[in-house]
Amino acid sequence: MGQRFSRQATALAIALVAVPATIHAADDIETLRRELERMRRQVQQLEDAMKRQESTIRALEAQRAGAPAPAATPSAPALDAAVEAARAAAQATPAQAAAPTVPAPATPLPGLYARPLGSRATLRLIDISTDILVAAGSSTANNDNLALLQGGAHDPKRRGFTLQQAEFSFSGAVDPYFTGEAHVIMTDSSVELEEAFMTTQALPYGLQLEVGHFLTEFGRINPTHPHAWDWVDQPVIVTRLMGGDGLRNPGFRLGWLTPLPWFSVVDVGMQNASGETAPSFLGEAAGGGHSHGHSHGHGGEEEGEEGIGGRPSVYTDVRNLGDLLYLLRWSNGFSLSDDISGVLGGSALYGPNASGPDGRTWLFGGDLVLKWRPANNFRGWPFVTWQSEFMQRNYKADAVHDEAGMLDLPAAMLRDWGFYTQLLYGFRYGWAGGVRYEYASGSGESVGGRAADPMRSTRHRIAPLLSWRPTEYSRIRLQYNLDRPEFLDNQWQSSVWLAFEVLYGEHPAHKY
C-alpha cells in the first residue's frame, strides 16, 4: 500500500514539474518548487505512517492470537478496538493516513478512546476542519412552545430552517509534550468558543492532563459535539441538567489509565462553577423563557436572575476551593465476544448553586454503550449500537426571604432525573435506522408548580430516525419526534426534522 501511495505521489510530482514549462515568471517557478518539496515531505510522511500502521496491525493480531505479550499489554477489548482502528487507518485516504492515531505496540493502548492516555507522543501537523449542520422541519407546536420542547442550543427549534451550527476546529501537536485543540461555533445569531484546551502526551504512569476550556467529561452526550450525535437533537434530560450548550468551563481534567486487567480509566477534574454554561450550579437556568416574575439574565451573576425551579439567583463570589465544580468519572471497556464490545461508565459532579450561599448541587449518572460489528464488516457496516444514559440532579436550594414580603421560599431539595435509551442499526453501507425513547421527571415544587415548569415537568419523547451517509464527509438524517410534555397539558406534539451535515478538512477523532 505504501508503494501505491508512492507511485501516486510520484506521478503527481511529475505533473507539477511539467507545469513550470508554461510559466515564465521566476517567482512562479520558485513557488512551484517549494510546493513540490512540500509534497515530497508529505509522501515520506505517508510512507512512514503506513509502515508504522502495518507493523502495529501485525503486532496486535499476534498478541490477540495468543503470542507472548510484552509488559503493559492492553486488554482483549482494547486490542480488538486497536486492531480495528489500525485497519481503518490503513484503508484511509492519504489525507487521513497522514495523521495516524494508533501508538506503538509497546505503549498502553486505550482502545476505545480517541485521545490515548499515557501513550507516547505522536507528532501531527495541524488539522483544520469545518462542520456545518442545517435542519428544516415543522411541528404541531407553535414556535414559542417548540423552543421549549427543543431546549438544546443546537437543536432545530423553529418551523422552517435552522442553522444548528457551523463548527471550525483546529488541532495539532504543540511539541513532543503537548497537543492543542480549539473549536469555535457560529450560528445565525452568535459566535462562541466551545472548547480550547491543551493535552499532555508524555506523562508517566498512564496519566494524561487536559487544561483549558472544555466540555465536562460527564456521561456520553455532554462531552461530544452535536455533529458527533446519532440523533438530530439533544436528549431532554441532558438539556435540563447540563444546559443547552452542554456543561463546559475553564479548568483541568486528569485522566489515569489504571493497571487493571481490562481497559479502565479514572478521570478527576476541577472547573469553574459559574457562567451560563453551568445552569445546575452558579449559572442561569437552562431553557430560558420560563419566568415567574424575576428578571432573566446571563450567568447567574446578578441578584434576581431566575434559577432552577424559578427561584431567584443570588450572586455568590468564589471564596475558596469549595466554590468550584468537582468531577469524578470511571469508564470501563469490555468485550463480550469477537463481535461485541462496550463501555460502562459512571459520573459524579459536586459544586455550589445559585440559590444562596449554602446552596449545593450533586449530579450523578451511569451510561452504557454496546456495539456489535462482525469481523468481516465492510467499512464498519453492518453494525448495531445500543446506548443508554441515566442521570439525576439533587439541587439543595437555600431559603429565600424577600424584605419587601413579595417572596418567601423555604429551603428545599429539588430532584430531577431522567434517561434516554437509543438503538441504531446500520443495515446497509451508509444507511442506518433507529429509535430513541426519553423520559424526564422530578420532585420538589418549582415556583408556580413543577407541572408548569418546562424545565422540570414530566416529559416523554419517542424519536425514530433514518440516516444516510453518502460518504464519510456528509450525512442526511430524517427524524420524527413524538412528545408528551406535562407543561402543555400532556397533549401530544409531533415534529419532523430533515437535517443535513457536511464536513471538510481533518477533524479530531471522537471517542468510542
Coordinates of C-alpha atoms in Angstrom, one line a residue:
M1 CA 0.0 0.0 0.0
G2 CA 2.9 2.3 0.8
Q3 CA 4.3 1.7 -2.8
R4 CA 0.9 2.6 -4.3
F5 CA 0.9 5.9 -2.4
S6 CA 4.5 6.5 -3.5
R7 CA 3.6 5.8 -7.2
Q8 CA 0.6 8.2 -7.0
A9 CA 2.6 10.9 -5.3
T10 CA 5.4 10.5 -7.9
A11 CA 3.0 10.9 -10.8
L12 CA 1.6 14.0 -9.2
A13 CA 5.1 15.4 -8.7
I14 CA 5.9 14.8 -12.3
A15 CA 2.8 16.7 -13.3
L16 CA 3.8 19.6 -11.1
V17 CA 7.3 19.7 -12.6
A18 CA 5.8 19.9 -16.1
V19 CA 3.7 23.0 -15.2
P20 CA 6.6 25.5 -15.0
A21 CA 7.3 24.9 -18.7
T22 CA 4.3 27.1 -19.4
I23 CA 5.2 29.7 -16.8
H24 CA 8.0 32.2 -17.5
A25 CA 7.9 34.2 -14.2
A26 CA 10.8 33.2 -11.9
D27 CA 8.6 33.8 -8.8
D28 CA 6.0 31.3 -10.1
I29 CA 8.7 28.7 -10.7
E30 CA 10.1 29.1 -7.3
T31 CA 6.6 28.8 -5.8
L32 CA 6.0 25.5 -7.6
R33 CA 9.4 24.2 -6.5
R34 CA 8.5 24.9 -2.9
E35 CA 5.2 23.2 -3.4
L36 CA 6.9 20.1 -4.9
E37 CA 9.3 19.9 -1.9
R38 CA 6.3 20.1 0.5
M39 CA 4.6 17.3 -1.4
R40 CA 7.8 15.2 -1.2
R41 CA 7.8 15.6 2.6
Q42 CA 4.2 14.6 2.7
V43 CA 4.9 11.5 0.6
Q44 CA 7.6 10.5 3.0
Q45 CA 5.3 11.0 6.0
L46 CA 2.7 8.8 4.3
E47 CA 5.2 6.0 3.7
D48 CA 6.4 6.2 7.3
A49 CA 2.8 6.2 8.6
M50 CA 1.9 3.1 6.6
K51 CA 5.0 1.2 7.8
R52 CA 4.0 2.0 11.5
Q53 CA 0.4 1.0 10.9
E54 CA 1.3 -2.3 9.2
S55 CA 3.8 -3.1 12.0
T56 CA 1.1 -2.2 14.6
I57 CA -1.5 -4.5 12.9
R58 CA 0.9 -7.4 12.8
A59 CA 1.9 -7.0 16.4
L60 CA -1.6 -6.5 17.7
E61 CA -3.0 -9.5 15.8
A62 CA -0.2 -11.6 17.1
Q63 CA -1.0 -10.6 20.7
R64 CA -4.7 -11.2 20.2
A65 CA -3.9 -14.7 18.7
G66 CA -2.1 -15.6 21.9
A67 CA 1.5 -14.8 21.2
P68 CA 3.7 -13.7 24.2
A69 CA 2.9 -10.1 25.1
P70 CA 5.3 -7.6 26.4
A71 CA 4.8 -5.7 29.7
A72 CA 1.9 -3.3 29.9
T73 CA 0.0 -5.3 27.2
P74 CA -3.5 -3.9 26.7
S75 CA -6.6 -6.0 27.4
A76 CA -8.6 -8.0 24.9
P77 CA -11.2 -5.4 24.1
A78 CA -8.6 -2.7 23.8
L79 CA -6.6 -4.9 21.4
D80 CA -9.7 -5.6 19.3
A81 CA -10.6 -1.9 19.1
A82 CA -6.9 -1.0 18.3
V83 CA -6.7 -3.6 15.6
E84 CA -9.9 -2.3 14.0
A85 CA -8.6 1.3 14.3
A86 CA -5.3 0.4 12.7
R87 CA -7.0 -1.5 9.9
A88 CA -9.3 1.5 9.3
A89 CA -6.3 3.8 9.2
A90 CA -4.5 1.6 6.8
Q91 CA -7.5 1.8 4.4
A92 CA -7.9 5.5 4.8
T93 CA -7.3 8.2 2.2
P94 CA -3.8 9.7 2.0
A95 CA -5.0 12.8 3.9
Q96 CA -6.3 10.7 6.8
A97 CA -3.2 8.4 6.8
A98 CA -1.0 11.4 7.4
A99 CA -2.2 11.7 10.9
P100 CA -2.1 8.2 12.5
T101 CA -3.6 7.9 16.0
V102 CA -2.6 4.3 16.8
P103 CA 0.5 4.3 19.1
A104 CA 3.3 1.8 19.0
P105 CA 2.6 -1.8 20.3
A106 CA 4.6 -1.4 23.4
T107 CA 2.6 1.6 24.5
P108 CA -0.6 1.0 26.6
L109 CA -3.5 1.4 24.2
P110 CA -6.8 2.9 25.3
G111 CA -8.6 1.1 22.5
L112 CA -12.0 2.8 23.0
Y113 CA -10.8 6.4 23.4
A114 CA -9.7 8.8 20.7
R115 CA -7.1 10.6 22.9
P116 CA -4.7 8.0 24.3
L117 CA -3.9 8.1 28.0
G118 CA -0.4 7.6 28.9
S119 CA 0.7 6.9 25.3
R120 CA 3.9 8.4 23.9
A121 CA 3.7 11.5 21.8
T122 CA 2.8 11.3 18.0
L123 CA 3.8 14.4 16.1
R124 CA 1.0 15.6 13.8
L125 CA 0.6 18.6 11.6
I126 CA -2.3 20.9 12.4
D127 CA -5.7 19.7 11.4
I128 CA -8.3 22.3 10.3
S129 CA -11.9 21.5 9.5
T130 CA -15.4 23.0 9.2
D131 CA -18.6 21.1 10.0
I132 CA -22.0 22.5 9.1
L133 CA -25.3 21.4 10.5
V134 CA -28.6 22.6 8.9
A135 CA -32.1 21.4 9.6
A136 CA -35.5 22.0 8.2
G137 CA -38.9 20.9 9.5
S138 CA -42.2 21.7 11.2
S139 CA -44.2 20.8 14.3
T140 CA -47.7 20.8 15.6
A141 CA -46.4 23.1 18.4
N142 CA -46.0 26.8 17.6
N143 CA -42.5 28.4 17.6
D144 CA -42.7 29.6 21.3
N145 CA -43.6 26.1 22.6
L146 CA -41.3 24.4 20.1
A147 CA -38.4 26.4 21.6
L148 CA -39.2 24.8 24.9
L149 CA -39.6 21.3 23.6
Q150 CA -36.3 21.6 21.7
G151 CA -34.3 23.0 24.6
G152 CA -30.8 22.3 23.3
A153 CA -28.9 25.3 21.9
H154 CA -28.1 23.5 18.7
D155 CA -31.5 21.7 18.3
P156 CA -33.7 22.6 15.4
K157 CA -36.3 24.7 17.3
R158 CA -38.4 26.6 14.8
R159 CA -40.7 25.9 11.9
G160 CA -38.8 26.3 8.7
F161 CA -35.0 26.3 8.6
T162 CA -32.4 26.3 11.4
L163 CA -28.6 26.7 11.1
Q164 CA -27.8 24.4 14.0
Q165 CA -24.1 25.3 13.9
A166 CA -21.0 25.8 11.8
E167 CA -18.1 24.5 13.8
F168 CA -14.5 25.5 13.0
S169 CA -11.9 23.1 14.5
F170 CA -8.2 23.4 14.9
S171 CA -5.9 20.7 16.4
G172 CA -2.4 19.5 16.3
A173 CA 0.9 18.9 18.0
V174 CA 2.4 21.8 20.0
D175 CA 5.6 20.0 20.7
P176 CA 6.5 16.4 21.8
Y177 CA 4.8 17.1 25.1
F178 CA 1.5 18.8 24.3
T179 CA -1.2 18.9 21.7
G180 CA -3.7 21.7 21.3
E181 CA -7.3 21.8 20.3
A182 CA -9.9 24.6 19.7
H183 CA -13.5 24.7 18.4
V184 CA -15.4 27.8 17.5
I185 CA -19.1 27.7 17.0
M186 CA -21.2 30.0 14.8
T187 CA -24.9 30.2 14.5
D188 CA -27.2 32.7 12.7
S189 CA -27.1 34.9 15.9
S190 CA -23.9 34.2 17.8
V191 CA -20.3 33.2 17.8
E192 CA -18.9 31.3 20.8
L193 CA -15.8 29.5 21.8
E194 CA -16.9 25.9 22.5
E195 CA -13.6 24.4 23.6
A196 CA -9.9 25.5 23.7
F197 CA -7.5 23.2 25.6
M198 CA -4.1 21.6 25.7
T199 CA -3.4 17.9 26.4
T200 CA -0.3 16.3 27.7
Q201 CA 1.3 13.4 25.7
A202 CA 4.2 12.3 27.8
L203 CA 3.2 11.9 31.4
P204 CA 4.3 8.7 33.2
Y205 CA 2.1 6.1 34.9
G206 CA -0.7 6.2 32.4
L207 CA -1.6 9.8 33.3
Q208 CA -2.9 12.5 31.0
L209 CA -3.7 16.1 31.8
E210 CA -6.2 18.4 30.0
V211 CA -6.1 22.1 30.8
G212 CA -8.2 24.9 29.3
H213 CA -11.9 25.5 28.5
F214 CA -13.6 22.2 27.7
L215 CA -16.8 20.1 27.9
T216 CA -17.1 18.3 31.2
E217 CA -16.5 14.6 31.0
F218 CA -19.9 13.6 32.4
G219 CA -21.7 10.8 30.7
R220 CA -21.8 10.2 26.9
I221 CA -23.6 13.2 25.3
N222 CA -22.2 16.1 27.2
P223 CA -18.5 15.7 26.2
T224 CA -19.3 15.3 22.5
H225 CA -20.1 17.9 19.9
P226 CA -23.5 18.0 18.2
H227 CA -22.2 16.7 14.9
A228 CA -21.0 13.5 16.7
W229 CA -24.5 12.7 17.9
D230 CA -26.5 10.0 16.1
W231 CA -29.8 11.9 16.6
V232 CA -30.5 15.4 15.4
D233 CA -31.2 16.9 18.9
Q234 CA -30.0 16.7 22.5
P235 CA -31.8 14.4 24.9
V236 CA -34.3 16.2 27.2
I237 CA -32.6 15.2 30.5
V238 CA -29.2 16.3 29.2
T239 CA -30.6 19.7 28.3
R240 CA -32.2 20.1 31.8
L241 CA -29.1 19.1 33.8
M242 CA -26.2 20.2 31.6
G243 CA -27.8 23.2 29.8
G244 CA -28.5 23.8 26.1
D245 CA -24.8 24.3 25.2
G246 CA -23.5 21.5 27.4
L247 CA -21.7 21.9 30.7
R248 CA -18.3 23.4 29.9
N249 CA -16.0 25.8 31.7
P250 CA -12.3 26.6 32.3
G251 CA -10.4 24.1 34.5
F252 CA -8.5 20.9 34.3
R253 CA -9.1 17.1 34.0
L254 CA -6.6 14.4 35.0
G255 CA -7.1 11.0 33.4
W256 CA -5.5 7.8 34.7
L257 CA -5.3 4.6 32.6
T258 CA -5.4 2.1 35.5
P259 CA -3.3 -1.1 35.6
L260 CA -6.4 -3.2 35.9
P261 CA -6.6 -6.3 33.5
W262 CA -9.3 -4.6 31.4
F263 CA -9.3 -1.2 29.9
S264 CA -10.3 1.2 32.7
V265 CA -9.8 5.0 33.0
V266 CA -10.5 7.2 36.0
D267 CA -11.0 11.0 35.4
V268 CA -10.9 13.7 38.1
G269 CA -11.4 17.3 37.3
M270 CA -12.0 20.8 38.7
Q271 CA -13.7 23.7 36.8
N272 CA -15.4 27.0 37.4
A273 CA -19.0 26.6 38.6
S274 CA -20.2 29.9 37.2
G275 CA -21.3 31.1 33.8
E276 CA -24.3 30.4 31.6
T277 CA -22.9 27.0 30.6
A278 CA -23.3 25.7 34.2
P279 CA -27.1 26.0 34.9
S280 CA -27.2 23.4 37.6
F281 CA -24.6 25.3 39.6
L282 CA -23.9 29.1 39.6
G283 CA -25.1 29.7 36.1
E284 CA -28.6 30.6 34.8
A285 CA -31.3 28.1 34.4
A286 CA -31.4 26.1 31.2
G287 CA -34.1 26.7 28.6
G288 CA -34.9 30.3 29.0
G289 CA -38.4 31.8 28.6
H290 CA -39.8 30.3 31.8
S291 CA -40.3 33.1 34.3
H292 CA -42.2 33.8 37.4
G293 CA -41.7 37.5 37.6
H294 CA -37.9 37.5 38.1
S295 CA -35.5 39.0 35.6
H296 CA -33.7 36.6 33.4
G297 CA -30.1 37.5 32.8
H298 CA -26.8 35.8 31.9
G299 CA -24.6 33.6 34.0
G300 CA -26.3 33.9 37.4
E301 CA -24.1 36.7 38.4
E302 CA -26.7 39.3 39.4
E303 CA -29.4 39.3 42.1
G304 CA -32.8 38.3 40.9
E305 CA -32.0 36.2 37.9
E306 CA -34.1 33.0 37.6
G307 CA -32.5 29.8 38.7
I308 CA -33.6 26.2 38.9
G309 CA -37.3 25.8 39.8
G310 CA -38.0 29.5 39.1
R311 CA -36.2 30.5 42.3
P312 CA -34.2 33.8 42.1
S313 CA -30.5 33.5 41.7
V314 CA -28.2 35.0 44.3
Y315 CA -24.7 36.2 43.3
T316 CA -22.0 34.1 45.1
D317 CA -18.4 35.0 44.8
V318 CA -15.6 32.4 44.7
R319 CA -14.4 32.4 48.3
N320 CA -12.4 29.2 48.4
L321 CA -12.0 25.8 46.7
G322 CA -15.5 24.8 47.9
D323 CA -17.0 27.2 45.4
L324 CA -15.6 25.3 42.4
L325 CA -17.0 22.3 40.4
Y326 CA -15.6 18.8 41.0
L327 CA -15.8 15.8 38.7
L328 CA -15.2 12.1 39.1
R329 CA -15.7 9.6 36.3
W330 CA -14.9 5.9 35.9
S331 CA -15.0 4.3 32.4
N332 CA -14.5 0.6 31.7
G333 CA -14.2 -1.2 28.4
F334 CA -15.1 -4.8 27.9
S335 CA -15.7 -7.4 25.2
L336 CA -18.5 -10.0 25.2
S337 CA -17.3 -11.7 22.1
D338 CA -15.2 -11.1 19.0
D339 CA -18.0 -9.0 17.5
I340 CA -19.5 -7.3 20.6
S341 CA -17.7 -4.7 22.8
G342 CA -18.8 -1.9 25.0
V343 CA -18.1 0.7 27.6
L344 CA -19.7 1.1 31.0
G345 CA -19.3 4.4 32.9
G346 CA -20.3 6.3 36.0
S347 CA -20.0 10.0 36.6
A348 CA -20.5 12.4 39.6
L349 CA -20.3 16.2 39.9
Y350 CA -20.4 18.4 43.0
G351 CA -20.5 22.2 43.4
P352 CA -22.3 25.3 44.6
N353 CA -25.5 26.6 43.1
A354 CA -27.1 30.0 42.6
S355 CA -29.9 29.7 45.2
G356 CA -27.8 31.2 48.0
P357 CA -24.5 30.9 49.9
D358 CA -25.5 27.5 51.3
G359 CA -26.9 26.1 48.0
R360 CA -25.2 22.9 46.7
T361 CA -25.8 20.6 43.8
W362 CA -25.0 16.9 43.3
L363 CA -25.1 15.3 39.8
F364 CA -24.6 11.6 39.3
G365 CA -25.3 9.2 36.4
G366 CA -24.5 6.0 34.7
D367 CA -24.1 5.2 31.0
L368 CA -23.7 2.1 28.8
V369 CA -22.7 1.6 25.2
L370 CA -22.8 -1.8 23.4
K371 CA -21.6 -2.3 19.8
W372 CA -22.0 -5.3 17.6
R373 CA -19.9 -5.3 14.4
P374 CA -18.9 -8.5 12.7
A375 CA -15.2 -9.1 11.9
N376 CA -16.0 -9.3 8.2
N377 CA -17.7 -5.9 8.1
F378 CA -17.4 -3.6 5.1
R379 CA -16.1 -0.2 6.2
G380 CA -18.0 -0.6 9.5
W381 CA -21.3 -1.9 8.2
P382 CA -23.4 -3.7 9.3
F383 CA -23.5 -2.7 13.0
V384 CA -25.8 -2.3 15.9
T385 CA -25.2 0.3 18.7
W386 CA -27.2 0.5 21.9
Q387 CA -26.6 3.5 24.0
S388 CA -28.3 4.4 27.3
E389 CA -27.7 7.0 29.9
F390 CA -29.4 7.9 33.3
M391 CA -28.7 11.0 35.3
Q392 CA -30.1 12.7 38.4
R393 CA -29.7 16.2 40.0
N394 CA -30.1 16.9 43.7
Y395 CA -30.4 20.6 44.0
K396 CA -30.3 21.9 47.6
A397 CA -31.9 25.3 47.4
D398 CA -31.3 27.9 50.0
A399 CA -34.2 29.7 51.7
V400 CA -35.3 33.0 50.1
H401 CA -36.7 35.8 52.2
D402 CA -37.7 39.0 50.3
E403 CA -37.5 42.1 52.6
A404 CA -40.5 43.5 50.7
G405 CA -42.5 40.4 51.6
M406 CA -43.2 39.7 47.9
L407 CA -41.4 36.3 48.0
D408 CA -40.8 33.9 50.9
L409 CA -39.5 30.4 50.0
P410 CA -38.2 27.9 52.5
A411 CA -35.1 25.8 51.9
A412 CA -35.9 22.8 49.7
M413 CA -34.4 19.8 47.9
L414 CA -35.3 19.8 44.2
R415 CA -34.7 16.5 42.5
D416 CA -34.7 15.9 38.7
W417 CA -33.9 12.7 36.9
G418 CA -34.3 11.0 33.6
F419 CA -32.8 8.8 31.0
Y420 CA -32.7 8.1 27.3
T421 CA -32.1 4.8 25.5
Q422 CA -31.4 4.5 21.8
L423 CA -30.8 1.7 19.3
L424 CA -29.2 2.3 16.0
Y425 CA -28.9 -0.4 13.3
G426 CA -26.6 0.1 10.3
F427 CA -28.3 -2.3 7.9
R428 CA -26.6 -1.3 4.7
Y429 CA -23.4 0.5 3.8
G430 CA -24.1 4.2 4.5
W431 CA -27.6 3.6 5.8
A432 CA -28.8 3.3 9.4
G433 CA -32.1 3.4 11.2
G434 CA -33.0 3.5 14.9
V435 CA -35.3 4.7 17.6
R436 CA -34.7 6.7 20.9
Y437 CA -37.0 6.8 23.9
E438 CA -36.7 9.5 26.6
Y439 CA -38.2 10.2 30.0
A440 CA -37.6 13.0 32.4
S441 CA -39.3 13.9 35.7
G442 CA -38.6 15.2 39.2
S443 CA -39.8 16.0 42.7
G444 CA -39.9 19.2 44.8
E445 CA -42.0 22.2 43.7
S446 CA -41.0 24.9 41.4
V447 CA -42.3 28.5 41.9
G448 CA -45.7 28.2 40.3
G449 CA -45.7 24.4 40.4
R450 CA -43.4 21.8 38.8
A451 CA -46.0 20.7 36.3
A452 CA -46.0 24.2 34.7
D453 CA -42.2 24.4 34.6
P454 CA -40.9 23.4 31.1
M455 CA -37.5 22.5 32.5
R456 CA -38.8 20.3 35.4
S457 CA -42.2 18.9 34.4
T458 CA -42.6 15.3 33.3
R459 CA -41.7 14.5 29.7
H460 CA -41.9 11.5 27.4
R461 CA -40.5 11.5 23.9
I462 CA -40.1 8.9 21.1
A463 CA -37.9 9.6 18.2
P464 CA -37.5 7.3 15.2
L465 CA -34.5 8.1 12.9
L466 CA -33.3 7.3 9.4
S467 CA -29.7 8.3 8.5
W468 CA -27.8 8.1 5.2
R469 CA -24.1 8.8 4.8
P470 CA -23.2 9.3 1.1
T471 CA -19.6 9.5 2.2
E472 CA -17.8 9.9 5.5
Y473 CA -17.9 13.7 4.9
S474 CA -21.7 14.1 4.6
R475 CA -24.8 12.9 6.3
I476 CA -28.6 13.3 5.8
R477 CA -31.0 12.4 8.6
L478 CA -34.8 12.3 8.8
Q479 CA -36.2 12.3 12.4
Y480 CA -39.7 12.3 13.8
N481 CA -40.3 13.4 17.4
L482 CA -43.5 12.5 19.3
D483 CA -43.6 14.5 22.6
R484 CA -45.9 14.3 25.5
P485 CA -45.0 17.4 27.8
E486 CA -46.8 17.9 31.1
F487 CA -46.3 21.7 30.8
L488 CA -48.5 21.6 27.7
D489 CA -51.3 19.7 29.5
N490 CA -49.9 16.3 28.3
Q491 CA -51.0 17.0 24.8
W492 CA -49.0 15.0 22.2
Q493 CA -46.9 17.2 19.9
S494 CA -45.4 16.0 16.6
S495 CA -42.3 17.3 14.9
V496 CA -40.4 16.3 11.8
W497 CA -36.8 17.3 11.0
L498 CA -34.7 16.8 7.9
A499 CA -31.1 17.5 8.8
F500 CA -28.0 18.0 6.5
E501 CA -24.4 17.8 7.5
V502 CA -21.1 18.4 5.6
L503 CA -17.6 18.1 6.9
Y504 CA -14.5 19.2 5.1
G505 CA -10.9 19.2 6.4
E506 CA -9.4 17.0 9.1
H507 CA -11.5 16.8 12.3
P508 CA -10.2 15.4 15.6
A509 CA -11.4 11.9 16.3
H510 CA -14.2 11.4 18.9
K511 CA -14.4 8.7 21.5
Y512 CA -15.9 5.2 21.1

